[in-house]
Each structure stands twice: as C-alpha cells, then as structure tokens.
XYZ file of C-alpha atoms in Angstrom:
586
model
C -2.554 -26.526 -23.476
C -5.675 -26.504 -21.526
C -3.862 -26.011 -18.035
C -1.681 -23.472 -16.267
C -1.036 -23.579 -12.925
C -1.474 -20.710 -10.110
C -1.057 -21.672 -6.444
C -3.557 -20.135 -3.600
C -1.683 -19.465 -0.935
C -3.472 -18.515 2.874
C -1.370 -15.474 2.813
C -2.739 -14.951 -1.267
C -6.238 -16.069 0.370
C -6.283 -13.453 3.301
C -4.787 -10.552 -0.269
C -7.050 -12.052 -2.089
C -10.062 -10.957 1.025
C -8.689 -7.891 1.838
C -8.522 -6.941 -1.464
C -12.022 -7.296 -1.128
C -12.530 -5.813 1.196
C -10.803 -2.234 0.980
C -13.198 -2.200 -2.001
C -15.824 -2.067 0.850
C -14.547 0.494 2.145
C -13.723 2.263 -1.037
C -16.730 2.916 -1.913
C -18.534 4.462 1.383
C -15.068 6.913 1.876
C -15.562 10.442 1.639
C -14.858 12.608 -0.969
C -13.635 15.910 0.786
C -13.473 18.991 -1.799
C -11.779 19.040 -5.056
C -8.158 20.889 -4.996
C -7.057 19.547 -9.162
C -8.925 18.954 -11.836
C -7.174 16.861 -14.605
C -8.194 16.515 -18.414
C -8.745 13.312 -19.692
C -8.046 12.149 -16.235
C -10.819 13.980 -13.638
C -10.734 15.446 -9.869
C -8.685 14.851 -7.738
C -9.931 15.484 -4.404
C -8.321 17.094 -0.893
C -8.774 13.207 0.937
C -7.141 11.771 -2.056
C -4.145 14.150 -1.585
C -3.911 13.899 1.722
C -3.175 10.111 1.597
C -0.348 10.784 -0.865
C 0.619 13.258 1.287
C 0.975 11.132 3.896
C 2.271 7.495 1.840
C 5.470 9.729 -0.256
C 6.274 11.225 3.768
C 5.804 15.008 2.657
C 4.058 15.939 5.762
C 7.811 13.883 7.986
C 9.886 16.601 4.833
C 8.141 19.255 4.965
C 6.849 19.440 8.959
C 6.890 22.479 9.300
C 5.577 23.983 5.970
C 2.776 21.883 5.821
C 1.744 24.171 3.144
C 4.319 23.796 0.721
C 4.489 20.300 1.527
C 1.015 20.310 0.326
C 1.391 21.420 -2.928
C 4.616 19.700 -3.216
C 1.949 15.677 -2.763
C 0.098 17.389 -5.311
C 1.688 18.326 -7.756
C 3.628 14.592 -7.147
C 0.259 12.474 -7.140
C -1.217 14.855 -10.870
C 2.194 13.482 -12.689
C 1.561 9.899 -10.871
C -2.102 10.045 -12.788
C -0.633 11.686 -15.948
C 1.903 8.492 -16.450
C -0.847 6.461 -14.966
C -2.946 7.470 -17.021
C -0.561 7.741 -20.371
C 0.411 3.870 -19.732
C -3.405 2.843 -20.450
C -3.809 5.871 -23.536
C -1.176 3.659 -24.170
C -2.097 0.398 -24.459
C 1.278 -0.570 -22.689
C -0.206 -3.054 -20.895
C -0.572 -4.300 -24.940
C 3.285 -4.541 -24.191
C 4.049 -8.613 -22.647
C 7.531 -8.067 -22.681
C 7.067 -4.790 -20.350
C 4.381 -6.479 -18.045
C 5.839 -10.042 -17.422
C 7.558 -8.150 -14.357
C 4.028 -8.185 -13.060
C 1.869 -10.855 -14.429
C 1.243 -12.775 -11.826
C 0.264 -10.122 -9.621
C -2.576 -8.811 -12.637
C -3.556 -12.417 -12.388
C -4.693 -12.393 -8.856
C -6.355 -9.310 -10.363
C -8.199 -11.055 -12.611
C -9.106 -13.349 -10.665
C -10.386 -11.184 -8.069
C -12.563 -8.997 -10.563
C -14.224 -12.195 -11.378
C -15.193 -13.256 -7.694
C -16.341 -9.311 -7.551
C -18.986 -9.131 -10.781
C -19.789 -13.132 -11.343
C -19.903 -14.394 -6.976
C -20.378 -11.018 -4.958
C -22.118 -9.105 -7.663
C -24.292 -11.524 -8.152
C -25.997 -9.703 -4.921
C -25.504 -7.160 -5.843
C -27.613 -5.233 -8.572
C -30.272 -2.116 -8.867
C -32.891 -5.052 -7.953
C -31.195 -5.898 -4.693
C -30.135 -2.513 -3.424
C -33.712 -1.554 -4.241
C -35.790 -4.077 -2.215
C -33.213 -2.933 0.464
C -33.863 0.824 0.446
C -37.205 -0.078 0.478
C -36.957 -1.420 4.066
C -34.747 0.614 5.863
C -36.623 3.408 6.455
C -37.441 1.906 10.267
C -35.729 2.348 13.764
C -36.294 -0.476 15.561
C -36.164 -0.624 19.204
C -35.416 -4.069 20.896
C -34.526 -5.522 24.114
C -31.615 -9.135 23.809
C -30.847 -11.956 27.125
C -28.241 -12.811 26.612
C -26.452 -16.487 27.829
C -22.737 -16.893 27.275
C -22.092 -20.593 25.883
C -19.435 -20.683 27.642
C -20.806 -19.990 31.085
C -21.326 -22.397 34.072
C -19.283 -24.641 31.838
C -20.115 -28.625 32.874
C -19.464 -31.822 30.660
C -21.797 -30.452 27.966
C -22.182 -26.535 28.478
C -24.878 -26.834 24.592
C -26.492 -29.196 26.286
C -26.859 -26.974 29.080
C -27.588 -23.630 27.296
C -30.198 -24.846 25.132
C -31.708 -26.608 27.691
C -32.289 -22.594 30.022
C -33.152 -21.597 26.238
C -36.294 -24.095 26.545
C -36.884 -22.995 29.877
C -36.519 -19.451 29.176
C -39.477 -19.216 25.751
C -41.649 -21.919 27.801
C -42.333 -19.051 30.508
C -43.248 -16.458 28.229
C -45.330 -18.498 26.400
C -46.988 -18.599 29.958
C -46.608 -14.639 29.973
C -44.181 -13.883 32.234
C -43.031 -10.592 31.758
C -40.047 -10.149 29.453
C -37.870 -7.971 31.733
C -38.508 -10.117 34.470
C -36.560 -12.764 32.848
C -34.528 -10.937 31.500
C -33.104 -9.549 35.207
C -33.082 -12.897 36.065
C -31.474 -14.816 33.196
C -29.191 -12.689 31.155
C -25.150 -13.150 31.367
C -24.511 -9.282 30.408
C -24.471 -5.921 31.535
C -26.923 -4.701 29.784
C -29.302 -6.214 31.845
C -28.977 -3.791 33.810
C -31.003 -1.462 32.071
C -33.773 -4.466 31.061
C -31.926 -5.498 28.033
C -33.234 -1.929 25.703
C -30.798 -1.248 23.256
C -29.302 0.800 21.265
C -32.580 1.548 18.106
C -31.141 -0.283 15.117
C -31.577 1.064 12.315
C -30.425 2.082 7.982
C -26.352 2.842 9.316
C -25.841 -0.029 11.681
C -28.275 -2.621 10.395
C -25.152 -4.060 8.623
C -22.564 -4.338 11.173
C -23.838 -8.339 11.799
C -25.253 -10.954 11.544
C -27.465 -10.218 13.940
C -28.029 -6.906 14.136
C -29.323 -7.471 9.904
C -31.633 -10.475 12.107
C -32.398 -7.827 14.395
C -33.599 -6.178 10.721
C -36.174 -8.162 8.850
C -38.147 -9.396 12.828
C -42.249 -7.414 13.155
C -43.688 -5.473 16.724
C -43.358 -8.568 18.800
C -41.609 -11.048 17.584
C -39.198 -12.820 19.618
C -36.133 -14.969 18.368
C -33.523 -17.079 19.587
C -30.083 -15.885 17.477
C -26.779 -17.054 17.789
C -23.156 -15.961 17.850
C -19.524 -18.327 18.732
C -20.248 -17.806 22.045
C -23.143 -16.204 22.697
C -27.289 -16.558 22.576
C -29.437 -13.141 21.947
C -33.347 -13.919 22.883
C -34.502 -10.884 21.228
C -37.731 -9.420 21.577
C -39.105 -6.080 19.104
C -40.478 -2.982 21.054
C -41.162 -1.049 18.438
C -40.928 -0.303 15.203
C -41.112 3.707 14.479
C -41.459 4.437 10.537
C -38.068 7.768 9.830
C -37.366 9.878 7.378
C -34.366 7.938 5.348
C -32.327 10.274 2.729
C -32.786 9.661 -1.301
C -31.872 6.471 -2.652
C -29.232 7.913 -4.823
C -27.547 9.815 -1.203
C -27.036 6.614 0.828
C -26.662 4.308 -2.908
C -22.970 3.893 -1.786
C -23.443 2.553 1.811
C -26.425 0.034 0.834
C -23.828 -1.033 -1.911
C -20.413 -1.198 0.861
C -23.565 -2.893 3.201
C -25.215 -5.655 1.262
C -21.251 -7.286 0.631
C -20.644 -7.084 4.012
C -23.868 -8.648 4.299
C -23.255 -11.580 1.531
C -19.692 -11.738 1.593
C -19.173 -14.510 3.396
C -21.796 -16.597 1.087
C -20.089 -15.665 -2.369
C -16.626 -16.866 -0.692
C -18.429 -19.862 0.115
C -19.490 -20.640 -3.232
C -16.820 -19.211 -5.439
C -14.501 -21.802 -3.115
C -16.762 -24.837 -3.885
C -16.858 -23.612 -7.684
C -12.457 -23.573 -7.082
C -12.454 -27.414 -4.877
C -14.306 -28.604 -8.367
C -13.558 -27.599 -11.386
C -10.590 -29.788 -12.155
C -11.426 -33.719 -11.246
C -7.426 -34.777 -9.391
C -8.413 -37.854 -9.097
C -7.638 -38.628 -13.310
C -4.127 -36.980 -12.278
C -0.936 -39.236 -12.761
C 2.478 -37.625 -10.883
C 5.871 -38.891 -12.530
C 6.806 -38.797 -8.878
C 10.742 -39.056 -9.947
C 10.316 -35.954 -11.394
C 8.679 -34.748 -8.479
C 11.084 -35.389 -6.386
C 13.951 -33.399 -9.067
C 11.803 -30.497 -8.350
C 11.973 -30.700 -4.330
C 15.763 -31.208 -4.992
C 15.937 -28.107 -6.982
C 13.362 -26.018 -4.347
C 15.940 -26.552 -1.795
C 18.933 -23.648 -2.609
C 16.977 -21.088 -0.948
C 18.067 -19.379 -4.261
C 14.952 -21.009 -6.779
C 12.332 -19.637 -6.381
C 13.694 -16.197 -5.705
C 14.639 -16.293 -10.005
C 17.136 -19.061 -10.456
C 14.421 -21.873 -11.194
C 14.059 -19.216 -14.860
C 18.405 -21.101 -15.203
C 17.564 -24.301 -13.972
C 14.052 -25.250 -16.715
C 15.318 -23.530 -18.763
C 18.321 -25.417 -18.661
C 16.488 -28.666 -18.176
C 13.961 -28.793 -21.417
C 16.875 -26.843 -23.320
C 18.969 -30.578 -23.319
C 15.737 -31.624 -24.738
C 14.175 -33.037 -20.968
C 11.024 -31.299 -20.825
C 9.518 -33.720 -18.329
C 6.544 -34.501 -17.840
C 5.061 -33.688 -14.375
C 1.152 -35.079 -14.264
C -0.635 -37.062 -17.230
C -4.296 -37.135 -16.875
C -7.132 -37.761 -19.687
C -6.578 -33.759 -21.237
C -3.044 -33.036 -21.526
C 0.233 -33.788 -19.907
C 1.898 -30.679 -17.394
C 5.647 -30.678 -18.759
C 8.359 -27.994 -17.307
C 8.351 -25.421 -19.572
C 4.314 -25.499 -17.985
C 6.400 -24.634 -14.328
C 8.582 -22.507 -15.829
C 5.056 -20.604 -16.751
C 3.640 -20.878 -13.558
C 6.494 -19.225 -12.096
C 6.715 -16.404 -14.984
C 3.502 -15.735 -15.051
C 1.030 -17.301 -12.170
C 2.747 -17.370 -8.764
C 5.837 -18.484 -6.713
C 4.882 -20.981 -3.894
C 3.723 -20.123 -1.335
C 6.840 -21.920 0.998
C 9.609 -20.650 -1.101
C 12.816 -23.805 0.203
C 12.798 -27.015 0.817
C 9.266 -27.443 0.054
C 8.547 -30.744 0.700
C 6.920 -33.183 -2.594
C 4.202 -33.333 -1.182
C 3.902 -28.913 -1.010
C 4.871 -29.333 -4.907
C 1.653 -31.246 -5.491
C -0.797 -29.184 -4.013
C 1.245 -25.772 -4.614
C 0.660 -27.445 -9.306
C -2.907 -28.947 -8.008
C -4.086 -25.544 -6.761
C -2.947 -23.617 -9.755
C -4.363 -25.944 -11.971
C -7.385 -24.986 -10.137
C -7.321 -21.234 -10.918
C -5.346 -21.005 -13.849
C -8.314 -22.040 -15.366
C -11.306 -19.417 -12.960
C -8.343 -16.799 -14.754
C -9.609 -18.476 -18.588
C -12.712 -18.128 -17.731
C -12.585 -14.301 -16.309
C -10.638 -13.140 -19.450
C -12.985 -14.901 -21.383
C -15.751 -12.750 -20.225
C -13.200 -9.954 -20.698
C -12.153 -8.960 -17.673
C -8.597 -8.901 -18.603
C -9.429 -5.995 -20.190
C -11.668 -4.422 -17.455
C -8.545 -5.021 -14.304
C -5.950 -3.800 -16.599
C -8.337 -0.241 -17.784
C -10.811 0.980 -16.098
C -11.001 -1.594 -13.018
C -6.840 -1.466 -11.981
C -6.552 -0.852 -8.821
C -4.291 1.405 -6.366
C -1.820 -1.281 -5.930
C -1.613 -2.015 -10.341
C -1.934 1.762 -11.127
C 1.320 1.630 -8.505
C 3.091 -0.505 -10.392
C 1.591 1.048 -13.986
C 3.469 4.326 -13.349
C 6.937 2.518 -12.253
C 7.170 0.713 -15.635
C 6.117 4.221 -17.805
C 8.538 5.355 -15.837
C 11.383 1.999 -16.497
C 10.486 1.988 -20.345
C 10.176 6.444 -20.513
C 12.841 7.156 -18.455
C 15.029 4.613 -17.347
C 15.581 2.791 -20.419
C 16.492 5.260 -23.440
C 19.330 6.693 -21.034
C 22.974 6.373 -22.370
C 25.665 4.121 -21.636
C 28.290 6.046 -19.777
C 30.767 4.728 -21.922
C 34.287 6.861 -21.949
C 34.615 8.171 -24.939
C 30.835 9.248 -23.535
C 31.942 10.638 -19.667
C 34.578 11.889 -22.025
C 32.149 14.655 -23.899
C 29.695 14.982 -20.971
C 33.407 16.135 -19.137
C 34.170 18.724 -21.870
C 30.601 20.133 -22.348
C 29.876 20.293 -18.284
C 33.369 21.255 -16.694
C 32.676 24.944 -16.385
C 29.461 24.224 -14.994
C 27.488 21.494 -14.276
C 31.689 19.982 -12.557
C 33.522 22.565 -12.259
C 34.293 22.359 -8.185
C 33.207 25.820 -6.514
C 35.260 26.454 -3.068
C 34.128 24.740 -0.016
C 34.758 24.318 3.238
C 33.591 23.324 6.415
C 33.836 24.016 9.719
C 33.836 22.314 13.240
C 31.341 24.438 16.081
C 30.928 24.741 19.492
C 28.183 26.918 21.241
C 28.222 28.219 24.786
C 25.922 30.062 26.920
C 28.419 32.421 28.501
C 31.878 33.847 27.441
C 33.499 32.699 30.225
C 32.925 28.428 29.206
C 34.377 29.117 25.717
C 37.438 30.561 27.242
C 38.024 28.026 29.168
C 37.995 26.074 26.023
C 40.445 28.437 23.791
C 42.847 27.938 27.086
C 42.405 23.830 27.080
C 43.406 24.088 23.579
C 46.315 26.515 24.274
C 47.439 23.699 26.477
C 47.253 20.929 24.274
C 44.188 19.965 24.111
C 43.162 19.036 20.955
C 39.887 20.611 19.185
C 37.853 17.492 19.116
C 38.881 16.840 23.019
C 39.086 20.501 25.078
C 34.855 20.318 23.558
C 34.414 16.244 24.407
C 33.886 15.768 21.716
C 30.166 17.124 20.913
C 30.249 20.113 17.648
C 28.450 20.462 15.020
C 29.868 20.649 11.730
C 29.165 22.918 8.818
C 29.786 23.574 5.533
C 29.505 25.309 3.096
C 30.064 26.457 -0.674
C 31.337 29.615 -3.614
C 29.539 29.993 -6.163
C 31.852 32.061 -8.996
C 30.276 35.337 -7.923
C 31.314 34.897 -4.880
C 27.129 34.055 -3.363
C 27.756 31.799 0.138
C 25.390 29.111 0.708
C 24.998 26.371 3.257
C 25.839 23.203 2.147
C 23.643 20.048 2.319
C 21.062 22.249 4.595
C 18.918 25.067 3.582
C 20.022 27.602 7.281
C 21.425 30.604 7.152
C 25.364 30.574 6.148
C 26.203 32.392 9.966
C 29.231 31.079 9.702
C 30.122 30.962 5.593
C 31.903 34.493 5.614
C 34.831 33.178 8.440
C 34.903 30.054 7.737
C 35.630 30.864 4.136
C 38.978 33.566 5.657
C 40.594 30.338 8.357
C 44.033 28.805 7.534
C 43.391 25.096 7.957
C 42.997 24.040 11.242
C 42.979 27.203 12.163
C 41.130 27.571 15.435
C 38.980 31.041 16.331
C 36.483 32.047 18.962
C 34.689 33.292 21.266
C 32.309 34.353 18.447
C 30.196 35.741 20.012
C 26.215 34.739 17.396
C 22.837 33.814 18.143
C 20.723 30.694 17.941
C 16.879 30.705 17.977
C 17.576 35.077 19.441
C 19.888 33.280 22.195
C 23.033 34.880 22.782
C 25.657 32.268 22.292
C 29.687 32.904 22.018
C 30.742 30.007 19.678
C 34.892 28.215 19.074
C 34.920 27.534 15.448
C 38.020 25.353 14.009
C 38.554 24.805 9.772
C 37.737 21.026 9.266
C 38.162 21.184 5.224
C 38.836 23.529 3.071
C 38.930 22.901 -0.960
C 39.602 25.630 -3.135
C 37.473 26.940 -6.124
C 38.817 25.271 -9.634
C 37.944 23.497 -13.266
C 38.811 19.687 -12.189
C 39.746 17.277 -14.071
C 39.168 14.398 -15.585
C 40.140 11.960 -13.417
C 39.318 14.324 -10.325
C 36.239 14.106 -11.148
C 34.389 10.999 -8.141
C 31.927 9.098 -9.139
C 31.490 10.531 -12.713
C 28.960 8.195 -13.725
C 26.498 8.765 -11.413
C 26.393 12.519 -12.243
C 26.247 11.425 -15.758
C 23.119 9.524 -14.724
C 21.818 11.551 -12.635
C 22.391 14.288 -15.190
C 20.184 12.593 -18.146
C 17.665 11.419 -15.729
C 16.882 14.895 -14.759
C 16.866 15.953 -19.214
C 14.763 12.994 -19.472
C 12.303 12.563 -16.373
C 11.234 17.390 -17.062
C 10.652 15.972 -21.520
C 8.017 13.289 -19.979
C 6.776 16.162 -17.551
C 7.013 18.635 -20.049
C 5.534 15.774 -22.750
C 2.952 14.639 -20.288
C 1.248 18.469 -18.689
C 0.431 18.718 -22.026
C -1.310 16.152 -23.003
C -3.526 16.308 -19.500
C -3.195 20.236 -18.401
C -4.594 20.435 -14.452
C -6.502 23.025 -13.076
C -5.236 23.797 -9.366
C -7.432 25.423 -6.980
C -4.952 26.301 -3.857
C -7.313 28.475 -1.930
C -9.158 24.578 -1.225
C -5.389 23.453 0.030
C -5.671 26.303 1.978
C -8.719 26.280 3.443
C -8.204 22.575 4.693
C -5.004 22.713 6.120
C -6.126 26.658 8.270
C -8.525 24.239 9.278
C -6.639 21.868 10.993
C -8.220 18.553 8.585
C -4.071 17.629 7.549
C -3.561 17.189 11.314
C -6.483 14.317 11.502
C -6.072 10.796 11.254
C-alpha cells in the first residue's frame, strides 16, 4: 500500500525540535578525561560517567562515599555500553517482534535524522564551515541606539517608532554625532555608555540574529536591525583582526553555530515540504467510519492498547471498512491498526473528536511519506546503528535485557519450585536466626532509669518511650556471626538482642553514638529461630526463585559481554576528578 500514517502533534513537534537542539549542544560538549576504554566500543569520558552517576542516582546512594559510587556507576555504564554494542553487532534491530514496542519512536528518529541531513545538513558542509571560519578572525566594536516598539504607545505605535527612526537616520546623514543621538533617543541603559557594547567575536557572533547581522557589517556601516520588541540602530566603530584557533580545534563550535543560525530556516522549509507532500483535496472521507472510530476512542483505554482488540475484531468479522478513498489507494481499518502500532498514538488520547481524528490521519499520511523517503535513502539503517541517539540506545539495552534474561527465566511451576526448594533449602532458603529490638536512647542515665520506672509502674515500652524509638534487626549465620539486617551499620546491640527473651525489656545499657555516651532501654520485639524451613513455610518462593535465576542469567550475560568487549579502566582519573571537586559541580 502507498500510505502509512503517523500523527505529528504539537508535543511531538516540540520533542522533534528539542532533539535537534540537544544534538546542537552535544556537538560542543567538553570531553573530560578518559576513565575507561572498551574494546570494540570506544572510550568513556569522565563527563559521560558523571552524567550516568547522577542520572541513575549513584550520587544519592553513595552520598558518603563518592569514590565507591563512581566505581559502581562505571561498572553500570560499561555494562550498558556492552549491551548496546551487542544489540547492534548481533543485528537484533532486524527482529520486528523485538522492535515492535519501540517502532513508533524509531520512526520519529528516522524522520528527525532525515530533517538533519537533508534540510539542516545542507547548510552545514565543508564549504560553509570553511567560509564561516574565514569570516570569524575579527573582533567588532559597535554602538547601538535602541528604540522600544511598545514604549509610549499610541493608536499606531509601529508608525510612530518608524518615524522616529527616519528622523534619527536623517540627523545621522546631516552629520550629527552618533554619541549625541544615543544620548538623546536611546531607550536602553547602554545609552549611559554612549551605546558602546561588548565586542562581537567568533565566540558570541552566533548567539542571536542581531549578533549574526552585526558580524557581516563593515567599519562605519549604520544599519537598522529589528527584534520582536526592539529596533536597533547599529554603528560599527572598529574591526580588529584577531588570532583564532585552528579550524579543526573549533570545528564543533562552528558546526553548532551554523546549526543555530540555520535551524529556523530549515524548519520552515521542512514544514513547507510536509504541507505539500500530499494533496488532501482528493480525499473522500467515510463519515460513518470516522464516527465509529471516534466512538471507540471515548473508552479511556482505547488508545492505551484496547484499540488492538477492537480493530482486530472488526477486521476478523470481515468488516475492514474504508476510512479514506482517493485516486491512489484506500485507507482501511488494517491501515489504522498499523498506524497506531508502528507510527504514533494521537496526541489527544481519549474522547477524540471526528475533526481531530481526520487531522491525525492527514498528518500521519504526510509523515509516513517522509519516513518512506528517508528509508529509501537508508536513514533507517543509519538511525538504528551509528546514528542511534542516547534515548534509542536506552531502549536497546532494555530490549537486550528482556531477550537475554527476562525471556530465559524458567517457569516456576509446582514441580520446578519443589526441585528448587530441595536444592537450596540448606543454603539459599535456610532460615537464619533473626531478631528485632526497639531501642530508646537517652543522654542521661537518670532519664533511662525514669523510663524503666514508668514501665515497672505499668506503662508499655511504647508509651514510656513516647512512641519514639529506633527499630534494629540482626541476623546470625550458621557460624554464629551476627550482622545488622536491612542495614550496613555495626551490630552494636546484636549479642544482647539474641540473648533476650521475647518481649523482655532491659536497661539502662551503656553505649555510644558518634563517640558520645548514651544510655539505652531495649525491648525484644521479634525472635525467629534458626532452622530448615518446610516448603510451605517459605514466603514469596516464586519471587525468590525468579530472583535467583535472574541473578544467574545476569551474571552469565555479564561474563559473555566482558569476554567479547574487554575493558581497561583508569581509576586514577576518577580519583583525580573527585579530589578536584569536579563531582560536586553541576
């Protein structure tokens, strides 16, 4: 069929442009020291590690030990990169079933890359980069006289401002000094310095359209420039030739500047192409079908997935109705199913109007035609491999994990669970001795004695502690070693806790907290005896079964990937950046 469909909602337009601007930023991102080099994948910089460290909240988990946090983050990032690399090398992206959940996103990425290469890219090539470089070896000093479009408004402020501009230009032509005119007319604080502005050079000449226009002017030139709210009368005072870095050293900056300069123009050209890629005047809508689909969408769950069953049911009943007829090919229900599965869900996800539905299909047809053009040029292969974005690679590693771990987990039926129990009842499933206590700490021994006195007088531990106390749990292994449970803290009260009887209260107990002496009153709240549990006594056996095999599969995947993509890590670079305080900087 000729048409496939995709919605370009306002939100998607914003995401589309945001992705382009993000790429602009990424081009100029400073690469810090290399912290790891992975064979077959490449280097990992400290900047990349730091982003991963924060994005995955290692900074919160290891707040008191950033060295360990960065090491854990690096292991995580290396695993991430290995999964992505193996996904690509094994060409898992060719598996339609695996890619189906993210196909809408992939198509949007294809469209974005097509725009970047075919529209924005035509303004960024060796000729434009060289031409730009040849024009930036200068520093421009200029003055400005600023007129606010909306200052002292009357019935027609634009005419009023333009008449003032004509008056100022007339005075310039008559020989009036520019400094005097700035002092007399300028409506900007820069008039206090005769309108003299900071020089424009290669670093800031691209920042906005005004700066770019000034960069192309010559000494003595006077021009009127316009922004959304201001008019600027610009006079070039001086131009100095300055030394600039070699082209290759500032190439990323030049590319970023060119992207900023031409983005709006490229977007306008792309939008014009979108609007004219198909003639909708020939569309003949089946109004009854549009009404039926709009009725389906009133169900809140329709666009959340129910559409699959609803449309499939209609098709299976030999009811594959025509939505649009035109001179090329009809659009039917099976096409709509394709649109929703592989292209995009409408921006209005429920109670969509008939007009909204028509706009969705129109924009979808336009966009799918663009995607097909992009695929004909090979952009689908490019976006899936060397041009895969960070967001797409995140999806890759998720799919890789699902395929190589989640989908390989054994099914926990009763027979398998009993075999698992018999194999691990003396180890993994063994019930170690466990105890929990309530602890109330006091600064003075007399306060602890007062609490004991209140308990002896009939108050419960909780009442006597004003219901504020700490809960601590301890576990004892087969060798008798005691550790804190659910915590990494030292098991200070561990020996005492295991010696207490159920609900026994003791105190005061001398202890220390942050090297300060404290006095504790303790209550034993729970005691679980060490034993081999029966099959029926084990809680959440299926979850423990799954966790065990997930860890086994996860380790197997790690080992295979480590052998395929060996890594060299540079721990000293991490330490150097941590010691310099880089990790504290946002």
